[in-house]
Short mmCIF file of C-alpha atoms in Angstrom, two decimals:
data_model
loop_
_atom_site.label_atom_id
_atom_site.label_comp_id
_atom_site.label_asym_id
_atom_site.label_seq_id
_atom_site.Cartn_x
_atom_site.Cartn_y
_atom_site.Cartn_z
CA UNK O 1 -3.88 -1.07 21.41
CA UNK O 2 -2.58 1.70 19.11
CA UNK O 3 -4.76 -0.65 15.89
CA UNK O 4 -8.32 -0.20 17.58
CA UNK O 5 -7.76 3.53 17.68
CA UNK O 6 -6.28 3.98 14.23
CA UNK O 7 -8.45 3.41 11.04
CA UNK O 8 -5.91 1.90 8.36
CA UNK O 9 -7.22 1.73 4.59
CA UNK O 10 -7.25 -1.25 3.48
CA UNK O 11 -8.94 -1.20 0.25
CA UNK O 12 -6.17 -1.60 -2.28
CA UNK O 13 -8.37 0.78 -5.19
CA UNK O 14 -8.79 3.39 -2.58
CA UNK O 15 -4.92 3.24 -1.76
CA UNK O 16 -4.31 3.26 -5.49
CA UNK O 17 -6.64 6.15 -6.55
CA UNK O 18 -5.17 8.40 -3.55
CA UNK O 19 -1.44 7.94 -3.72
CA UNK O 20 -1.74 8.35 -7.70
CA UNK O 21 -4.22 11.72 -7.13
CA UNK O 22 -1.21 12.97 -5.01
CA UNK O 23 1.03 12.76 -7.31
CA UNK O 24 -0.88 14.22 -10.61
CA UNK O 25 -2.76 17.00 -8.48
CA UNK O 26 -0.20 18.65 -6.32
CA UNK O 27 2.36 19.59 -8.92
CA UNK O 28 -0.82 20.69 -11.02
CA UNK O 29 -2.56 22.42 -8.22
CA UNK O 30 0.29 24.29 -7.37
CA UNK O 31 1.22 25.28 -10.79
CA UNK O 32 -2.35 26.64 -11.35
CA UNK O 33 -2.42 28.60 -7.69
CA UNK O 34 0.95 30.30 -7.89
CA UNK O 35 1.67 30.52 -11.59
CA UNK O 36 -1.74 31.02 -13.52
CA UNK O 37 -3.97 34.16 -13.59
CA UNK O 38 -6.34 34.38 -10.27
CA UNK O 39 -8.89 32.99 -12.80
CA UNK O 40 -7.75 29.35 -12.50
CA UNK O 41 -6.90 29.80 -8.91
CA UNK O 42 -10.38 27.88 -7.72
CA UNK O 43 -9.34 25.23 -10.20
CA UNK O 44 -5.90 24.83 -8.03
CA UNK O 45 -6.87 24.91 -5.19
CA UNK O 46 -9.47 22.61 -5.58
CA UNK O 47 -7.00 20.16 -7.00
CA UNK O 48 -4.45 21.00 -4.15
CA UNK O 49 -6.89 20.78 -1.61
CA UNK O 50 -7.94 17.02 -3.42
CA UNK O 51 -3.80 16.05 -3.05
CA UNK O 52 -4.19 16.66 0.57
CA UNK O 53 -7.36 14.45 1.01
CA UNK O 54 -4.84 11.82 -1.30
CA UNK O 55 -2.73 12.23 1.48
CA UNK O 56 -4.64 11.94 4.53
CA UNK O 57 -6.32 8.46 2.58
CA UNK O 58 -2.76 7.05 1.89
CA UNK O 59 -0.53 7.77 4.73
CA UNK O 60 -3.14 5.86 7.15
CA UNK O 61 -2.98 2.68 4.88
CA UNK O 62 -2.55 -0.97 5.70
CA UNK O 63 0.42 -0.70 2.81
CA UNK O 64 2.66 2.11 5.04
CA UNK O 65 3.94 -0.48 7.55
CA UNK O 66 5.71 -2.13 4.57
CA UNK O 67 6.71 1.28 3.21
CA UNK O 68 8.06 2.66 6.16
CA UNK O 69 9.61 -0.01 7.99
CA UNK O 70 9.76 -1.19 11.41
CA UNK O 71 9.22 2.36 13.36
CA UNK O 72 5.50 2.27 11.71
CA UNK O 73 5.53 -1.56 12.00
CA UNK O 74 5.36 -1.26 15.27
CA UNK O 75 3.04 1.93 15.94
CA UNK O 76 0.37 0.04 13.40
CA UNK O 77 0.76 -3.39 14.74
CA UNK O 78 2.94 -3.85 17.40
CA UNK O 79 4.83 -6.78 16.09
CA UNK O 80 8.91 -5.61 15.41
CA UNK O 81 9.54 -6.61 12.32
CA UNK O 82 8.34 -7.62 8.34
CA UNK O 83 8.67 -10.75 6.51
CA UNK O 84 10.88 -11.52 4.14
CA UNK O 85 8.23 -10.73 1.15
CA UNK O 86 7.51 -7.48 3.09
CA UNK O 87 11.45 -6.27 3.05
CA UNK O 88 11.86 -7.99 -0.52
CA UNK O 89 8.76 -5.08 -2.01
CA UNK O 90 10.15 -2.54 0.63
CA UNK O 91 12.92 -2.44 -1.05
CA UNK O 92 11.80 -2.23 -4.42
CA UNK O 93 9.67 0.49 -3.87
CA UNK O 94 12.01 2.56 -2.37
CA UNK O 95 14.53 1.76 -4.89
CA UNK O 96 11.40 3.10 -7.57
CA UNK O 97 10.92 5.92 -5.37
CA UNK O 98 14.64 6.91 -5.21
CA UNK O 99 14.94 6.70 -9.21
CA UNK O 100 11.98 8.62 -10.01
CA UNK O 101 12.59 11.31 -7.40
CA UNK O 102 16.01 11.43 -8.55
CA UNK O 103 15.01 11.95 -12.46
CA UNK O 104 12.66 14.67 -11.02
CA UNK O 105 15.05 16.57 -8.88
CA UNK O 106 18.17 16.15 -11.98
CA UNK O 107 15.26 17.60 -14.20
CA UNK O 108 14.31 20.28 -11.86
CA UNK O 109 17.94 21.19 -11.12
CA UNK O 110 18.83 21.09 -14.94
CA UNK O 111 15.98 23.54 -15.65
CA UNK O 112 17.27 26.22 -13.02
CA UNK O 113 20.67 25.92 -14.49
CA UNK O 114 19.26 26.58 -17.75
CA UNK O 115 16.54 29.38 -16.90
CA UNK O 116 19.04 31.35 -14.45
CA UNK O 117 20.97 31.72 -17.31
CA UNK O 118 18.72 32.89 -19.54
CA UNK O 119 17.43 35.21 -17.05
CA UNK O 120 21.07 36.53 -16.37
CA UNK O 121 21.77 37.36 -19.64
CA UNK O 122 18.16 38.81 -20.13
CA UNK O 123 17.25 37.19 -23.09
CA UNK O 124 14.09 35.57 -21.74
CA UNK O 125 11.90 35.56 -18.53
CA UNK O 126 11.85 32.27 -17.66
CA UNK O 127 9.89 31.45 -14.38
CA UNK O 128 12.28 30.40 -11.03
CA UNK O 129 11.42 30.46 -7.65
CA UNK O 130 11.49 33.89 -6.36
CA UNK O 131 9.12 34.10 -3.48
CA UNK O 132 8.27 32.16 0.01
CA UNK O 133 5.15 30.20 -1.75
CA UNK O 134 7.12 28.87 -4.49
CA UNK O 135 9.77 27.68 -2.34
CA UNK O 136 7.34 26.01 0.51
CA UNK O 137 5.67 24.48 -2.57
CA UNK O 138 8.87 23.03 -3.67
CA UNK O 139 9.81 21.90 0.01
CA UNK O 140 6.04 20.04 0.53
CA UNK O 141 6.22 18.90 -2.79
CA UNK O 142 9.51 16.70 -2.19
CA UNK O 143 8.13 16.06 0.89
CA UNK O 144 4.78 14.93 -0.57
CA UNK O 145 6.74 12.78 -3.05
CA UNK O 146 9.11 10.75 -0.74
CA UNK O 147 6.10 9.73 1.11
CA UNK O 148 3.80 8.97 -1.68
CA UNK O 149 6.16 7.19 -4.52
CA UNK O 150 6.99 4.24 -2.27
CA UNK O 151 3.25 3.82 -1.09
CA UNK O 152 2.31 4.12 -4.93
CA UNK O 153 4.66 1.23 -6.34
CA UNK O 154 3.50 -0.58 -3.43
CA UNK O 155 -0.31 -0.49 -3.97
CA UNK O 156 0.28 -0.98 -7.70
CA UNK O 157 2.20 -3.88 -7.59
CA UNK O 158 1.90 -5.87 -4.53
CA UNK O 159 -0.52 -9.12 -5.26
CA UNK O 160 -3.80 -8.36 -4.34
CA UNK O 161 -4.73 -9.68 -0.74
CA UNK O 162 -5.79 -12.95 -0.36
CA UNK O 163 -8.60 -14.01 2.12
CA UNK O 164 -8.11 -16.51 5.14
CA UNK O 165 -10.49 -19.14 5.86
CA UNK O 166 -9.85 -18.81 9.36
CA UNK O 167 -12.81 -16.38 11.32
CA UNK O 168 -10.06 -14.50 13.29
CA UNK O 169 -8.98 -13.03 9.90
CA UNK O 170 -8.67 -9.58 9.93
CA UNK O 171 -7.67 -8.58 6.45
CA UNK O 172 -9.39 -6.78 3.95
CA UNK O 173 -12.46 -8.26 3.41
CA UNK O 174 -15.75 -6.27 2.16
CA UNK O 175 -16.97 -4.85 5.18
CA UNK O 176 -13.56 -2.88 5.23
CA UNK O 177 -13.99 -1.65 1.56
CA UNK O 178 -17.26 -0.49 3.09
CA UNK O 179 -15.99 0.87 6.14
CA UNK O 180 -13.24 2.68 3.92
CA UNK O 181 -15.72 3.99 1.62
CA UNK O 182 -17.57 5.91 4.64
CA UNK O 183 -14.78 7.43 5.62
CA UNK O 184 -13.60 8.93 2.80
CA UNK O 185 -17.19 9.84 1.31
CA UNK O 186 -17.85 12.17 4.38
CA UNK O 187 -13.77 13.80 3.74
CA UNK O 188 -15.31 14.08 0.11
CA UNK O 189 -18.33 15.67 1.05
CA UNK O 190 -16.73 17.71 3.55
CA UNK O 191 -14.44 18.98 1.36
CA UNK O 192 -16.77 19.53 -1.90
CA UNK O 193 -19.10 21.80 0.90
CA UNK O 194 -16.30 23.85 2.09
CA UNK O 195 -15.17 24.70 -1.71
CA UNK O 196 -18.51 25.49 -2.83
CA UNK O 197 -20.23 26.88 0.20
CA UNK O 198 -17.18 28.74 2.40
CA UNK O 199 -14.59 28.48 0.52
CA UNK O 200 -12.83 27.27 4.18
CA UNK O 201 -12.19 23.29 2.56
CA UNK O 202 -9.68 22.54 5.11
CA UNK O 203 -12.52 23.14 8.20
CA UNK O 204 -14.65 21.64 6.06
CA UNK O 205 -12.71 18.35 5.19
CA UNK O 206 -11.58 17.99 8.73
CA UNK O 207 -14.74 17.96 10.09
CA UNK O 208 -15.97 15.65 7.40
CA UNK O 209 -12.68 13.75 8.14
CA UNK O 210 -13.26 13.55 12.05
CA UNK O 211 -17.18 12.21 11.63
CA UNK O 212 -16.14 9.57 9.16
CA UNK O 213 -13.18 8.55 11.70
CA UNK O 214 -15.19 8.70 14.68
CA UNK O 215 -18.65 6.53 12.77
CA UNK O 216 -15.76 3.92 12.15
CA UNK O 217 -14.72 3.78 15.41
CA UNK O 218 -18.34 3.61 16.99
CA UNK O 219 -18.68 0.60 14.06
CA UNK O 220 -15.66 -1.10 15.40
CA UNK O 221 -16.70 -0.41 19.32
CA UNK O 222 -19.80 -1.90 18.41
CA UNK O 223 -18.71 -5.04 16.52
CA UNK O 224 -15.94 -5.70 19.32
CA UNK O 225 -19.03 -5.36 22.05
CA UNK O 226 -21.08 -8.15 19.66
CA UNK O 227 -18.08 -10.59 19.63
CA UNK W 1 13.72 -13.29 -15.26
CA UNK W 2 13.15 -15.61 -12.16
CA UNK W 3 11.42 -19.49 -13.11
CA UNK W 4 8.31 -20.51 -11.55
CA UNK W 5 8.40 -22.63 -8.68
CA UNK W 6 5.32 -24.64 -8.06
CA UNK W 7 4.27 -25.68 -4.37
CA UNK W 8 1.91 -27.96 -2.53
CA UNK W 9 2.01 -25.91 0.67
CA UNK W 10 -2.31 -25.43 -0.17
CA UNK W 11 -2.52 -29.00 -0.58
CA UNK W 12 -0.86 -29.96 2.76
CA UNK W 13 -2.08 -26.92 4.81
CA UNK W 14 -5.58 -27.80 3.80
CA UNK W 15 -4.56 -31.46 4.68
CA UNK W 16 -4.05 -30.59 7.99
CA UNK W 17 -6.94 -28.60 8.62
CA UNK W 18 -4.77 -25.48 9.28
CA UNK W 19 -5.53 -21.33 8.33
CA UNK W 20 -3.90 -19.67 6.32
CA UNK W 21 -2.96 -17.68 9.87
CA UNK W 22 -2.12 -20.45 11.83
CA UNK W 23 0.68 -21.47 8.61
CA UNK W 24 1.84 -18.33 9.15
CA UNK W 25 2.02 -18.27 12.98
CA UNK W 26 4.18 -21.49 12.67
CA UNK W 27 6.42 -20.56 10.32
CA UNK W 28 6.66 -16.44 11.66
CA UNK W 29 5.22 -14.31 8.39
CA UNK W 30 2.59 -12.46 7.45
CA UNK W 31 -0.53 -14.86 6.62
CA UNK W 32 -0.68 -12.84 3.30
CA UNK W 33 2.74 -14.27 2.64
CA UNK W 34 1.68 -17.42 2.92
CA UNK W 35 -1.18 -16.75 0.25
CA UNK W 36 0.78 -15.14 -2.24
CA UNK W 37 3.25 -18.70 -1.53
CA UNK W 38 0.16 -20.78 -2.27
CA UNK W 39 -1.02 -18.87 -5.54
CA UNK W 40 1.99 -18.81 -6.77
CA UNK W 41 2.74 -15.05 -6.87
CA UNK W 42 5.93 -15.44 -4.42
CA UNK W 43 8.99 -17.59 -4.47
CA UNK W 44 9.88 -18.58 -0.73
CA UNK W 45 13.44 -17.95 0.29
CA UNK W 46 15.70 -20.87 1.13
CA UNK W 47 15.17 -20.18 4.77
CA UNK W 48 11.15 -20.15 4.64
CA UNK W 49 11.40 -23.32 2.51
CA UNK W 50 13.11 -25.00 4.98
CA UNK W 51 11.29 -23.79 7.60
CA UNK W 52 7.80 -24.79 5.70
CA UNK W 53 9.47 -28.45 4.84
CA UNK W 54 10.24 -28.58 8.61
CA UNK W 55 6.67 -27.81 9.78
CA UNK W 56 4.88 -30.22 7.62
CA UNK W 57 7.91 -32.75 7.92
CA UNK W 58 8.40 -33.37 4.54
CA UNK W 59 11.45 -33.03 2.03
CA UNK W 60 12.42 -29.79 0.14
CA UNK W 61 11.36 -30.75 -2.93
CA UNK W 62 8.06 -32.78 -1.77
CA UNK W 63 7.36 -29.23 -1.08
CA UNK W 64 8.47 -27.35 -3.87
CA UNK W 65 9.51 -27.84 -7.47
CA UNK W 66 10.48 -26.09 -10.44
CA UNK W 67 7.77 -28.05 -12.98
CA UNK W 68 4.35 -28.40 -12.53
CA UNK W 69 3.35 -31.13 -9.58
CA UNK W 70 0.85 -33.84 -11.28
CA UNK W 71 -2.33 -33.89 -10.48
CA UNK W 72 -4.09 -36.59 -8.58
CA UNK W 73 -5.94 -37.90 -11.04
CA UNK W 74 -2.52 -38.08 -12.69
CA UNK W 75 -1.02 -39.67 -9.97
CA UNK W 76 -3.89 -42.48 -9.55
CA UNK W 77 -3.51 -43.09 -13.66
CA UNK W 78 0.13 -43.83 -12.57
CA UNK W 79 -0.73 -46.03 -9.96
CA UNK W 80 -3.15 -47.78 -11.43
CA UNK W 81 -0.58 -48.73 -14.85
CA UNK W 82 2.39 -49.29 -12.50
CA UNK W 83 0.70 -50.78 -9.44
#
């Protein structure tokens, strides 16, 4: 029940581009928002408000039942449990998401060691977190992280899907690429309009969001009604 | 660095007029599982091995091996000098 109402993105590019735009553009965006003159600060949030599309495109995808484990096993698909190929890449990726996190929080940790320091003894001004924004930054970028590194190392190195011969098959085929595609052209649209025009993206994108959700759901009502 | 192990689960799934799905039904994965088995990008466990061998009621190593099966052309060359 809970699949016909959810649209999961199945095309493996789109997975790929989004989990890997999350991961370059929010620590970029933010830098550029909170740290840069208010010059570049159209330039951040731009690319912060792109991680967040990244986000909404990733976290609904085919690949986050095997990233997440049974919980979201079940609320995508209903069945209880994954295979034994699906547990073998679970596990890898969260064992690539735990070492990379880990490098980044040692290297983050060694650097406020280092610049508190320095800022102690006043011989430099080294930046550290001072106010709320930097440290909610911090907090949704670990956040944004342990959700995206594991659905990265998934859509990079699982094999690419293969196609059944059987008509029941419901995998990705090209009509989902296409169906994908719709969906995330209106978020993009949505969300280039709101920068340029309002300057309100988030409205913006989540209305673009919602029409390219509910089109795919009409298309799906529709093809269920033909069959 | 794991070896390849070569299978003939395609052969005798396509044999049998089966899906992809239906392999997978029988033997409780993912279908994708089962394609990743037949093109060679996956090494079945023990347990799905057996469980595959089961279903098309064939030995272990009909199934699976760890050098390349011969074709049938092969096979009929061999046949044909060693009738």
């Amino acid at each position: 029940m809970t699949k016909k109402l959810i649209h999961l993105f199945k095309s493996r590019t789109l997975i790929r581009a989004a989990a890997t735009t999350v991961l370059v553009a929010y620590p970029i965006g933010c830098f550029a928002l909170l740290l840069l003159p208010d010059t570049w600060e159209a330039i951040g949030g731009a690319l912060f408000m792109i991680s967040v599309r990244g986000v909404i495109c990733a976290l609904p995808a085919s690949l986050s039942r095997i990233a997440f484990g049974p919980p979201v096993v079940r609320f995508v698909d209903g069945t209880a449990t994954l295979d034994e190929l699906e547990i073998d890449f679970r596990r890898r990726s969260q064992a690539f998401a735990f070492q990379v996190f880990s490098l980044i929080t040692l290297g983050g940790v060694m650097y406020l060691v280092i610049a508190s320091d320095i800022v102690n003894a006043g011989e430099g001004n080294l930046w550290m977190p001072r106010v709320d924004d930097h440290w909610l930054a911090i907090l949704f970028g670990a956040l944004i992280y342990v959700l995206m590194l594991p659905l990265a190392y998934l859509a990079w190195k699982l094999p690419q899907p293969v196609e059944d011969d059987d008509p029941r098959f419901e995998g990705p085929t090209s009509e989902h690429e296409v169906r994908d595609n719709i969906v995330v052209s209106f978020m993009t649209i949505g969300l280039a309009a709101g920068v340029l025009f309002s300057g309100d993206a988030i409205l913006w994108m989540a209305c673009g969001t919602t029409l390219g959700f509910a089109l795919d759901f009409a298309w799906r009502r529709r093809n269920q009604k033909e069959k | 660095m794991p070896s390849e192990v070569h299978n003939r689960i395609a052969m005798l799934r396509t044999e049998r007029g089966l899906s992809r799905k239906e392999l997978a039904e029988a033997v409780n994965v993912n279908f994708q599982t089962i394609g990743y088995l037949e093109r060679g990008d996956f090494n079945a466990s023990l347990e799905l091995a057996l469980k595959l061998s089961d279903f098309f009621e064939v030995p272990v190593d009909f199934l699976f091996s760890l050098t390349p099966f011969p074709t049938l052309a092969e096979l009929a060359r061999q046949e044909k000098k060693n009738p």
